[in-house]
Short mmCIF file of C-alpha atoms in Angstrom, two decimals:
data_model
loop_
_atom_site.label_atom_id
_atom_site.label_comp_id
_atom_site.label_asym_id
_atom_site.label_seq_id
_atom_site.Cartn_x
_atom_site.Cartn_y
_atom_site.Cartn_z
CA UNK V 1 -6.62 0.47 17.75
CA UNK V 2 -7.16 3.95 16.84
CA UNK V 3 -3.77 5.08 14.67
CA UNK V 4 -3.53 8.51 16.10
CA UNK V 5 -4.12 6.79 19.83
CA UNK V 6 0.32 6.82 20.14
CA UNK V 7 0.75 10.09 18.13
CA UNK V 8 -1.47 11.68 20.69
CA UNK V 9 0.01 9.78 23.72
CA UNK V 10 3.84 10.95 22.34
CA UNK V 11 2.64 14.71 21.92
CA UNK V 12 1.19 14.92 25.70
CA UNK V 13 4.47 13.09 27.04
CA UNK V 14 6.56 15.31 25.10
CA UNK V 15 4.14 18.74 25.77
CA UNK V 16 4.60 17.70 29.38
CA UNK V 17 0.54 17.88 29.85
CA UNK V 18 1.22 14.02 31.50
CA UNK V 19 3.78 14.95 34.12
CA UNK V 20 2.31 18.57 35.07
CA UNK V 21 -1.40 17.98 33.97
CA UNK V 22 -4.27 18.82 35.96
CA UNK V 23 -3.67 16.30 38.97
CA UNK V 24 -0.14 17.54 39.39
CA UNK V 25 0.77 18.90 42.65
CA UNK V 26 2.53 18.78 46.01
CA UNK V 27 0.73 15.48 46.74
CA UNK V 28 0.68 13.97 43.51
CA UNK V 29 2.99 10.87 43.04
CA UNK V 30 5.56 11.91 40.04
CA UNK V 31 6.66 8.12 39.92
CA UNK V 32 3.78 7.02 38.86
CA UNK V 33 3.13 9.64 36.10
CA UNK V 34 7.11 8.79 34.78
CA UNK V 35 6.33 5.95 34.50
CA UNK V 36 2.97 6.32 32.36
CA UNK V 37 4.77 8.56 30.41
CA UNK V 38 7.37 5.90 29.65
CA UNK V 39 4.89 3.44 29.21
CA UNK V 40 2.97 5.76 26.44
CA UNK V 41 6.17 6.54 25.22
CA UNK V 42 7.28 3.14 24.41
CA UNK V 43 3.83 2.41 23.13
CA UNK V 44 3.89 5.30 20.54
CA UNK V 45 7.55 4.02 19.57
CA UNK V 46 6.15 0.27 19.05
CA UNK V 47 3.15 1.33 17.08
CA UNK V 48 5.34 3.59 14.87
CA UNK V 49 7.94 0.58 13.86
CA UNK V 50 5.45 -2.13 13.26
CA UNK V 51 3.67 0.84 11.07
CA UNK V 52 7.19 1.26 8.63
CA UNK V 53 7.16 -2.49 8.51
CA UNK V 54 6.56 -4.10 5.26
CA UNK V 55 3.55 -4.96 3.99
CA UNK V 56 4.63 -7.35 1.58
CA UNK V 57 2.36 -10.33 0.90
CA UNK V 58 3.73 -13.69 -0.73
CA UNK V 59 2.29 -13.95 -4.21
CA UNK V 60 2.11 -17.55 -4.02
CA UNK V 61 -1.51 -18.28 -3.85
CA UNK V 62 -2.57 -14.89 -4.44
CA UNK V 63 -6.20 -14.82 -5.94
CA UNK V 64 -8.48 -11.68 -5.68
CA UNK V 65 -11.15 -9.94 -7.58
CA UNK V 66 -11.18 -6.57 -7.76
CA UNK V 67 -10.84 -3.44 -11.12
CA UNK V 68 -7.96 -2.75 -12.75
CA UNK V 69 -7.25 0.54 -14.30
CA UNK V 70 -4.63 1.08 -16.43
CA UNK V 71 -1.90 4.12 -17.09
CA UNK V 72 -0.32 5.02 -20.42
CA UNK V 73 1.51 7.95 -22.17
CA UNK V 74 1.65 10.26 -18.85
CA UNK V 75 3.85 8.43 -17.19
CA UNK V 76 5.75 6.46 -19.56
CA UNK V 77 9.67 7.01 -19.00
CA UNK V 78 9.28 8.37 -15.35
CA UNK V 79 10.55 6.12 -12.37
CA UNK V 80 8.60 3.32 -10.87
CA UNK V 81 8.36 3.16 -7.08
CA UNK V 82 10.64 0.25 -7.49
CA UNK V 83 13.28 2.16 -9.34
CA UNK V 84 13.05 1.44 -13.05
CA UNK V 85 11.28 3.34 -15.79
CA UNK V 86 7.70 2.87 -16.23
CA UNK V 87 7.92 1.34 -19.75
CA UNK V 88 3.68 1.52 -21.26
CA UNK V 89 4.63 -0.95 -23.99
CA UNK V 90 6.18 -3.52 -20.76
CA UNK V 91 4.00 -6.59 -19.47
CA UNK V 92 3.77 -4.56 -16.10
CA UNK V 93 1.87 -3.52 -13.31
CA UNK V 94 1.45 -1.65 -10.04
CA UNK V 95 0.12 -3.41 -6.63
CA UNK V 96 0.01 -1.93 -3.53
CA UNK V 97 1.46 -4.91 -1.75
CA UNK V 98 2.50 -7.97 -3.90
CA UNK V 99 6.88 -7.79 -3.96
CA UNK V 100 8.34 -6.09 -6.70
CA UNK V 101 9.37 -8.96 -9.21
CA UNK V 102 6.07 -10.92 -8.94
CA UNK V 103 4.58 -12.16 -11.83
CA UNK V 104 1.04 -12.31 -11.78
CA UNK V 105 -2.19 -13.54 -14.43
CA UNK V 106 -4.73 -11.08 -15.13
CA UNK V 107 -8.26 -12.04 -16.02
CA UNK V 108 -10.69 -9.75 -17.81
CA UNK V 109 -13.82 -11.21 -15.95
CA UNK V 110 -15.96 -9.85 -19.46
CA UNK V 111 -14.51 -11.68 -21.91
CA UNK V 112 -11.73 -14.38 -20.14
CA UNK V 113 -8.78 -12.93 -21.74
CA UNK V 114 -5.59 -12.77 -19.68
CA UNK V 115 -2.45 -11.25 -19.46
CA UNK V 116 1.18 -12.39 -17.04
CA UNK V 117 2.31 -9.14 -16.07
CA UNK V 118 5.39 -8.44 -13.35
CA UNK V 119 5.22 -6.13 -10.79
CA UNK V 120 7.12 -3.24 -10.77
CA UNK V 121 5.36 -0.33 -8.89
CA UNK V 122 3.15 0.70 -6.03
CA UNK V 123 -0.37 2.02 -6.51
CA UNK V 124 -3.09 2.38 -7.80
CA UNK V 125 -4.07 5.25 -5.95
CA UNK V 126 -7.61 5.51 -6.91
CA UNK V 127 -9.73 4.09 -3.99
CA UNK V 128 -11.09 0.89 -4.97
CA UNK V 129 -8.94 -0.28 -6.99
CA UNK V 130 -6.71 -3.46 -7.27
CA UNK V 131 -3.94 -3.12 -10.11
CA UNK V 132 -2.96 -0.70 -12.42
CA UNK V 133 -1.45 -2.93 -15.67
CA UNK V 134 0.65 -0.62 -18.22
CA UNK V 135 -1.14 0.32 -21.37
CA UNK V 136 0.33 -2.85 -23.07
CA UNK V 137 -1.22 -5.01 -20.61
CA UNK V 138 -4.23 -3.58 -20.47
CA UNK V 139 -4.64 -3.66 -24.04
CA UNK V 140 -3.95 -7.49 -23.79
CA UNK V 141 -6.96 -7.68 -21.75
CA UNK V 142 -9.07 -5.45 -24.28
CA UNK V 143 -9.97 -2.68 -21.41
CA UNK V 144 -8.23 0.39 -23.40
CA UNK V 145 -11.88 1.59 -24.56
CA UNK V 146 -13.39 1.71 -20.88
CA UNK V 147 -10.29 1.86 -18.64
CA UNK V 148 -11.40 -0.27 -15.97
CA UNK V 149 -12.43 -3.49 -16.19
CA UNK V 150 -13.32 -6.61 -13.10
CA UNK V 151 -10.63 -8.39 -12.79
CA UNK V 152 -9.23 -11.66 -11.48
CA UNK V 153 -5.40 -11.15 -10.28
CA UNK V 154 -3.41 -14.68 -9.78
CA UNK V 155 -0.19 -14.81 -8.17
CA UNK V 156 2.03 -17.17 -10.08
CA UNK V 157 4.72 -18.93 -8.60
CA UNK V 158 8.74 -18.68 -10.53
#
């Protein structure tokens, strides 16, 4: 489904356009547009919780191949999205959805060195993309000279 499809449905039950719309009238049945109203209502209200759930994914089992980037100097010291300060000589690195906390192997697919880093922040937010490793990490992995490298990412159980 279409994401705008309830955002849309909300703003013509709230703008009225649903209950007064074109097929309004002296004949028109206003029971039946209440209740399409509450119907769309409801629908828009559903779609907008199961859209702020999480998106957390157990780590366990974890194994994708994707590039990894890395980030450095820029950022070091500023707040991760999981509350703690990005650290660029850490083991870390940023996932959009494994749980903060997870420890996970990183494989340079060129030359089969790896790295355990934890996770500790969201990102990266460079379309296609699968981690972001801190510069420690990365360097690990010897992909400081090109910056991106294909990687294997393994989530390793505690």
């Amino acid at each position: 489904m279409n994401p705008l499809l309830p955002a849309i449905a909300l703003y013509l039950c709230r703008s009225g356009f649903i209950r007064d719309g074109p097929h309004s009238g002296p004949n028109s049945s206003t029971g039946a547009s209440d209740l399409l109203r509450r119907s769309l209502t409801t629908l828009a209200l559903f779609s907008l919780l199961a859209g702020c759930a999480s998106h957390d994914i157990d780590p366990r089992g974890y194994n994708q191949t994707g590039t990894a980037s890395y980030y450095g100097s820029r950022h070091h010291g500023k707040r991760t999205a999981s509350g703690e300060p990005f650290n660029q000589h850490g083991l870390t690195a940023a996932h959009r959805s494994l749980p903060f906390g997870s420890r996970v192997m990183v494989t340079n697919l060129a030359n089969q060195r790896s790295v355990v880093v934890r996770i500790n922040d969201r990102g990266p937010h460079t379309r296609g993309r699968l981690i972001d490793l801190s510069r420690a990490a990365a360097e690990k992995i010897g992909m400081l000279r090109s910056g991106t490298a294909r990687v294997r990412v393994q989530g390793l159980s505690d």
